Amino acid sequence: IIEGVTIPNDVESIGKSAFDDCISLKKLTIPNSVIYIDDCAFMGCSALTEIVIPDSVIHIGDTVFYKCESLTEIIIPNSVVHIGDCAFFGCKSLTEITIPNSVFSIGWDAFYDCKSLESIYIDKEKDTLNLSKTNMPEKCKVYWRGEF
């Protein structure tokens, strides 16, 4: 049973479905060499509680954290420009997320079925990202730059 993984320093991308359904994985350390996290990379890692995305990552693919049900908080670094479709779909324990100014697009249903999501902090001017397609819970409050 693998509970923790440290990705080596020379890795530049985390491939499609690399850790798909690693249900015992709790902690993941990603080095600054990684720039791309491909689709489904951590899909179904239901025990994952802790992940730090380094400042080197520019792309978070589709369904990357799909059904990571134990993930409570995530901070997207100021290097990320794209968050894919269904990226956080089913992250039932996720309570808050911080999105930096660098993000230009957030995919369809990115926050669908994130039942505990209460706050999204966006470091951009109000209404500069289209959040209508993200399917966040009704109770979720969005805070734009200057509001937090």
Coordinates of N, CA and C in Angstrom, one line a residue:
I1 N 0.9 -1.2 0.0 CA 0.0 0.0 0.0 C 0.9 1.2 0.0
I2 N 0.7 2.1 -1.0 CA 1.4 3.3 -1.1 C 0.6 4.5 -0.5
E3 N 1.2 5.1 0.5 CA 0.4 6.3 1.1 C 1.1 7.6 0.8
G4 N 2.3 7.6 0.4 CA 3.0 8.9 0.0 C 3.9 8.7 -1.1
V5 N 4.0 9.7 -2.0 CA 4.8 9.6 -3.2 C 5.5 11.0 -3.3
T6 N 6.8 10.9 -3.6 CA 7.6 12.1 -3.9 C 8.1 11.9 -5.4
I7 N 7.6 12.7 -6.2 CA 8.0 12.6 -7.7 C 9.4 13.1 -7.8
P8 N 10.3 12.4 -8.6 CA 11.7 12.8 -8.7 C 11.8 14.2 -9.4
N9 N 12.9 14.9 -9.1 CA 13.2 16.3 -9.5 C 13.4 16.4 -11.0
D10 N 13.6 15.4 -11.8 CA 13.8 15.5 -13.2 C 12.5 15.3 -14.0
V11 N 11.4 15.1 -13.4 CA 10.2 14.8 -14.1 C 9.5 16.1 -14.5
E12 N 9.1 16.3 -15.8 CA 8.6 17.5 -16.3 C 7.0 17.4 -16.4
S13 N 6.5 16.2 -16.6 CA 5.0 16.1 -16.7 C 4.6 14.9 -15.9
I14 N 3.4 15.0 -15.4 CA 2.7 13.8 -14.8 C 1.7 13.3 -15.8
G15 N 1.9 12.1 -16.3 CA 1.2 11.6 -17.4 C -0.3 11.2 -17.1
K16 N -1.0 11.0 -18.2 CA -2.4 10.7 -18.1 C -2.6 9.4 -17.3
S17 N -3.5 9.6 -16.3 CA -3.9 8.5 -15.4 C -2.7 7.9 -14.6
A18 N -1.7 8.7 -14.4 CA -0.5 8.2 -13.7 C -0.7 7.6 -12.3
F19 N -1.6 8.2 -11.6 CA -2.0 7.7 -10.2 C -3.4 7.3 -10.1
D20 N -4.1 7.0 -11.2 CA -5.5 6.7 -11.3 C -5.9 5.6 -10.3
D21 N -6.8 6.0 -9.5 CA -7.4 5.0 -8.5 C -6.4 4.5 -7.5
C22 N -5.4 5.2 -7.1 CA -4.4 4.9 -6.0 C -5.2 5.3 -4.7
I23 N -6.1 4.4 -4.3 CA -7.0 4.8 -3.2 C -6.4 4.9 -1.9
S24 N -5.1 4.5 -1.7 CA -4.5 4.7 -0.4 C -3.5 5.8 -0.4
L25 N -3.3 6.5 -1.5 CA -2.4 7.6 -1.6 C -2.9 8.8 -0.8
K26 N -2.2 9.3 0.2 CA -2.6 10.4 1.1 C -1.8 11.7 0.8
K27 N -0.6 11.6 0.5 CA 0.3 12.7 0.3 C 1.1 12.6 -0.9
L28 N 1.2 13.7 -1.6 CA 2.0 13.7 -2.9 C 2.8 15.0 -2.9
T29 N 4.1 14.8 -3.2 CA 5.0 15.9 -3.3 C 5.4 16.0 -4.8
I30 N 5.2 17.2 -5.4 CA 5.5 17.4 -6.8 C 6.6 18.4 -6.9
P31 N 7.7 18.1 -7.6 CA 8.9 19.0 -7.6 C 8.7 20.2 -8.6
N32 N 9.5 21.2 -8.5 CA 9.4 22.3 -9.3 C 9.8 22.1 -10.8
S33 N 10.2 20.9 -11.1 CA 10.5 20.5 -12.5 C 9.2 20.2 -13.3
V34 N 8.1 19.9 -12.6 CA 6.9 19.6 -13.3 C 6.2 20.8 -13.8
I35 N 5.8 20.8 -15.1 CA 5.1 21.9 -15.7 C 3.7 21.5 -16.2
Y36 N 3.5 20.2 -16.4 CA 2.2 19.8 -17.0 C 1.6 18.6 -16.2
I37 N 0.4 18.7 -15.8 CA -0.3 17.6 -15.1 C -1.4 17.2 -16.1
D38 N -1.3 16.0 -16.6 CA -2.2 15.5 -17.7 C -3.5 15.0 -17.1
D39 N -4.4 14.8 -18.0 CA -5.8 14.3 -17.7 C -5.8 13.1 -16.8
C40 N -6.7 13.1 -15.8 CA -6.9 11.9 -14.9 C -5.7 11.6 -14.1
A41 N -4.7 12.4 -13.9 CA -3.5 12.1 -13.2 C -3.7 11.5 -11.8
F42 N -4.7 12.1 -11.1 CA -4.9 11.6 -9.7 C -6.4 11.2 -9.5
M43 N -7.0 10.9 -10.6 CA -8.5 10.6 -10.6 C -8.7 9.4 -9.6
G44 N -9.6 9.5 -8.7 CA -10.0 8.4 -7.8 C -9.1 8.2 -6.7
C45 N -8.2 9.1 -6.4 CA -7.3 9.0 -5.3 C -8.0 9.5 -4.0
S46 N -9.0 8.7 -3.6 CA -10.0 9.1 -2.6 C -9.4 9.4 -1.2
A47 N -8.2 9.0 -0.9 CA -7.6 9.2 0.4 C -6.6 10.4 0.4
L48 N -6.4 11.0 -0.8 CA -5.5 12.1 -1.0 C -6.0 13.3 -0.2
T49 N -5.2 13.8 0.8 CA -5.5 14.9 1.6 C -4.6 16.1 1.4
E50 N -3.4 15.8 1.0 CA -2.4 16.9 0.9 C -1.6 16.8 -0.4
I51 N -1.7 18.0 -1.1 CA -0.9 18.1 -2.3 C -0.5 19.6 -2.5
V52 N 0.7 19.8 -2.8 CA 1.2 21.1 -3.1 C 1.6 21.2 -4.6
I53 N 1.0 22.0 -5.3 CA 1.3 22.2 -6.7 C 2.4 23.3 -6.8
P54 N 3.5 23.0 -7.4 CA 4.6 24.0 -7.4 C 4.4 25.1 -8.4
D55 N 5.1 26.1 -8.3 CA 5.0 27.3 -9.2 C 5.4 27.0 -10.6
S56 N 5.9 25.9 -10.9 CA 6.4 25.5 -12.3 C 5.2 25.0 -13.1
V57 N 4.1 24.6 -12.5 CA 3.0 24.0 -13.3 C 2.2 25.0 -14.0
I58 N 2.0 24.8 -15.3 CA 1.2 25.8 -16.1 C -0.2 25.2 -16.5
H59 N -0.3 23.9 -16.5 CA -1.5 23.2 -17.0 C -2.0 22.1 -16.0
I60 N -3.3 22.2 -15.7 CA -3.9 21.2 -14.9 C -5.0 20.6 -15.8
G61 N -4.9 19.4 -16.2 CA -5.7 18.8 -17.3 C -7.1 18.5 -16.8
D62 N -7.9 17.8 -17.6 CA -9.3 17.4 -17.3 C -9.3 16.3 -16.3
T63 N -10.2 16.3 -15.4 CA -10.4 15.3 -14.4 C -9.2 14.9 -13.6
V64 N -8.3 15.9 -13.4 CA -7.0 15.6 -12.7 C -7.3 15.1 -11.2
F65 N -8.2 15.9 -10.5 CA -8.5 15.5 -9.1 C -9.9 14.9 -9.0
Y66 N -10.4 14.4 -10.0 CA -11.8 13.8 -10.0 C -11.9 12.8 -8.9
K67 N -12.9 13.0 -8.1 CA -13.3 12.1 -6.9 C -12.1 11.9 -5.9
C68 N -11.3 13.0 -5.8 CA -10.3 13.0 -4.7 C -11.1 13.5 -3.4
E69 N -11.9 12.6 -2.9 CA -12.9 12.9 -1.9 C -12.4 13.4 -0.6
S70 N -11.1 13.2 -0.3 CA -10.5 13.6 1.0 C -9.8 15.0 0.9
L71 N -9.6 15.5 -0.2 CA -8.9 16.7 -0.4 C -9.7 17.9 0.1
T72 N -9.1 18.7 1.1 CA -9.9 19.7 1.7 C -9.6 21.1 1.2
E73 N -8.3 21.3 0.8 CA -7.9 22.7 0.3 C -6.9 22.5 -0.7
I74 N -6.9 23.4 -1.7 CA -5.9 23.4 -2.7 C -5.6 24.9 -3.1
I75 N -4.3 25.2 -3.3 CA -3.9 26.5 -3.7 C -3.2 26.3 -5.1
I76 N -3.8 27.0 -6.1 CA -3.3 26.9 -7.4 C -2.1 27.9 -7.5
P77 N -0.9 27.5 -8.0 CA 0.1 28.5 -8.1 C -0.1 29.5 -9.2
N78 N 0.7 30.6 -9.1 CA 0.5 31.8 -10.0 C 1.1 31.5 -11.4
S79 N 1.5 30.2 -11.6 CA 2.0 29.8 -12.9 C 1.0 29.2 -13.8
V80 N -0.1 28.7 -13.2 CA -1.1 27.9 -13.9 C -2.0 28.8 -14.8
V81 N -2.2 28.5 -16.1 CA -3.0 29.3 -17.0 C -4.3 28.6 -17.3
H82 N -4.3 27.2 -17.1 CA -5.5 26.5 -17.5 C -5.9 25.4 -16.5
I83 N -7.2 25.4 -16.1 CA -7.7 24.3 -15.3 C -8.8 23.6 -16.1
G84 N -8.6 22.3 -16.3 CA -9.4 21.6 -17.2 C -10.8 21.2 -16.8
D85 N -11.6 20.7 -17.7 CA -13.0 20.2 -17.4 C -12.9 19.2 -16.3
C86 N -13.9 19.3 -15.4 CA -14.1 18.4 -14.3 C -12.9 18.2 -13.4
A87 N -12.0 19.2 -13.4 CA -10.7 19.1 -12.7 C -10.9 18.7 -11.2
F88 N -11.9 19.2 -10.5 CA -12.1 18.9 -9.1 C -13.5 18.3 -8.9
F89 N -14.1 17.7 -9.9 CA -15.4 17.1 -9.9 C -15.4 16.0 -8.8
G90 N -16.4 16.1 -7.9 CA -16.5 15.1 -6.8 C -15.6 15.2 -5.7
C91 N -14.9 16.3 -5.5 CA -14.0 16.5 -4.4 C -14.9 17.0 -3.2
K92 N -15.5 16.1 -2.6 CA -16.6 16.3 -1.6 C -16.1 17.0 -0.4
S93 N -14.8 16.9 0.0 CA -14.3 17.6 1.2 C -13.7 18.9 0.9
L94 N -13.5 19.3 -0.3 CA -12.9 20.5 -0.7 C -13.7 21.7 -0.1
T95 N -13.1 22.5 0.7 CA -13.9 23.6 1.3 C -13.5 25.0 0.7
E96 N -12.3 25.1 0.2 CA -11.9 26.4 -0.4 C -10.8 26.1 -1.4
I97 N -10.8 27.1 -2.4 CA -9.7 27.0 -3.4 C -9.3 28.4 -3.8
T98 N -8.0 28.6 -4.0 CA -7.5 29.9 -4.4 C -7.0 29.8 -5.8
I99 N -7.5 30.7 -6.7 CA -7.2 30.8 -8.1 C -6.4 32.1 -8.4
P100 N -5.2 31.9 -8.9 CA -4.4 33.1 -9.1 C -4.7 33.9 -10.4
N101 N -4.2 35.1 -10.5 CA -4.4 35.9 -11.7 C -3.9 35.3 -13.0
S102 N -3.0 34.3 -12.9 CA -2.5 33.7 -14.2 C -3.5 32.8 -14.9
V103 N -4.5 32.4 -14.2 CA -5.5 31.5 -14.8 C -6.4 32.2 -15.8
F104 N -6.4 31.7 -17.1 CA -7.2 32.3 -18.1 C -8.5 31.5 -18.4
S105 N -8.5 30.2 -18.1 CA -9.6 29.4 -18.4 C -9.8 28.3 -17.3
I106 N -11.1 28.1 -17.0 CA -11.5 27.1 -16.1 C -12.6 26.3 -16.8
G107 N -12.4 25.0 -16.9 CA -13.2 24.1 -17.8 C -14.6 23.8 -17.2
W108 N -15.4 23.2 -18.0 CA -16.8 22.8 -17.7 C -16.8 21.9 -16.4
D109 N -17.8 22.1 -15.6 CA -18.0 21.3 -14.4 C -16.8 21.1 -13.5
A110 N -15.9 22.1 -13.5 CA -14.6 22.0 -12.7 C -14.9 21.8 -11.2
F111 N -16.0 22.3 -10.7 CA -16.3 22.2 -9.3 C -17.6 21.4 -9.0
Y112 N -18.1 20.6 -10.0 CA -19.3 19.9 -9.9 C -19.2 18.9 -8.7
D113 N -20.2 18.8 -8.0 CA -20.3 17.8 -6.8 C -19.2 18.0 -5.8
C114 N -18.8 19.3 -5.6 CA -17.9 19.7 -4.5 C -18.8 20.2 -3.4
K115 N -19.5 19.3 -2.8 CA -20.6 19.6 -1.8 C -20.2 20.5 -0.7
S116 N -18.9 20.5 -0.3 CA -18.4 21.2 0.9 C -17.8 22.6 0.5
L117 N -17.7 22.8 -0.8 CA -17.0 24.0 -1.3 C -17.8 25.3 -0.8
E118 N -17.1 26.1 0.0 CA -17.7 27.3 0.6 C -17.1 28.6 0.0
S119 N -15.8 28.5 -0.4 CA -15.2 29.8 -0.9 C -14.2 29.5 -2.0
I120 N -14.3 30.4 -3.0 CA -13.3 30.4 -4.1 C -12.7 31.8 -4.1
Y121 N -11.4 31.9 -3.9 CA -10.7 33.2 -3.9 C -10.0 33.4 -5.3
I122 N -10.4 34.4 -6.0 CA -9.9 34.6 -7.4 C -9.1 35.9 -7.4
D123 N -7.8 35.9 -7.7 CA -7.0 37.1 -7.8 C -7.1 37.7 -9.1
K124 N -8.3 38.1 -9.5 CA -8.5 38.8 -10.8 C -9.6 39.8 -10.6
E125 N -9.7 40.7 -11.5 CA -10.8 41.7 -11.4 C -12.1 41.0 -11.6
K126 N -13.2 41.5 -10.9 CA -14.5 40.9 -10.9 C -15.0 40.5 -12.3
D127 N -15.5 39.3 -12.4 CA -16.2 38.8 -13.6 C -15.2 38.7 -14.8
T128 N -13.9 38.5 -14.6 CA -13.0 38.3 -15.7 C -12.8 36.8 -16.1
L129 N -13.4 35.9 -15.3 CA -13.4 34.5 -15.6 C -14.9 34.1 -15.7
N130 N -15.2 33.2 -16.6 CA -16.6 32.7 -16.7 C -16.7 31.5 -15.8
L131 N -17.4 31.8 -14.7 CA -17.6 30.7 -13.7 C -18.9 30.0 -13.8
S132 N -19.8 30.4 -14.7 CA -21.1 29.8 -14.9 C -21.0 28.4 -15.3
K133 N -20.0 28.0 -16.0 CA -19.9 26.6 -16.5 C -19.2 25.7 -15.5
T134 N -18.7 26.2 -14.4 CA -18.0 25.4 -13.5 C -18.8 24.6 -12.6
N135 N -20.1 24.9 -12.4 CA -21.1 24.1 -11.7 C -20.7 24.1 -10.2
M136 N -20.3 25.2 -9.6 CA -20.0 25.2 -8.2 C -21.3 25.2 -7.4
P137 N -21.3 24.7 -6.1 CA -22.5 24.7 -5.3 C -23.1 26.0 -5.1
E138 N -24.4 26.1 -4.9 CA -25.1 27.4 -4.7 C -24.6 28.1 -3.5
K139 N -24.2 27.4 -2.4 CA -23.8 28.1 -1.2 C -22.3 28.6 -1.3
C140 N -21.6 28.3 -2.4 CA -20.3 28.8 -2.5 C -20.2 30.3 -2.8
K141 N -19.3 30.9 -2.1 CA -19.1 32.4 -2.2 C -17.8 32.6 -3.0
V142 N -17.9 33.5 -4.0 CA -16.7 33.8 -4.8 C -16.2 35.2 -4.4
Y143 N -14.9 35.2 -4.1 CA -14.3 36.5 -3.6 C -13.3 36.9 -4.7
W144 N -13.5 38.0 -5.3 CA -12.6 38.6 -6.4 C -11.6 39.4 -5.7
R145 N -10.5 39.8 -6.5 CA -9.5 40.6 -6.0 C -10.1 41.9 -5.3
G146 N -9.5 42.2 -4.2 CA -10.0 43.4 -3.4 C -11.1 43.0 -2.4
E147 N -11.6 41.8 -2.5 CA -12.7 41.4 -1.6 C -12.2 40.4 -0.5
F148 N -10.9 40.1 -0.6 CA -10.3 39.2 0.4 C -8.9 39.7 0.8

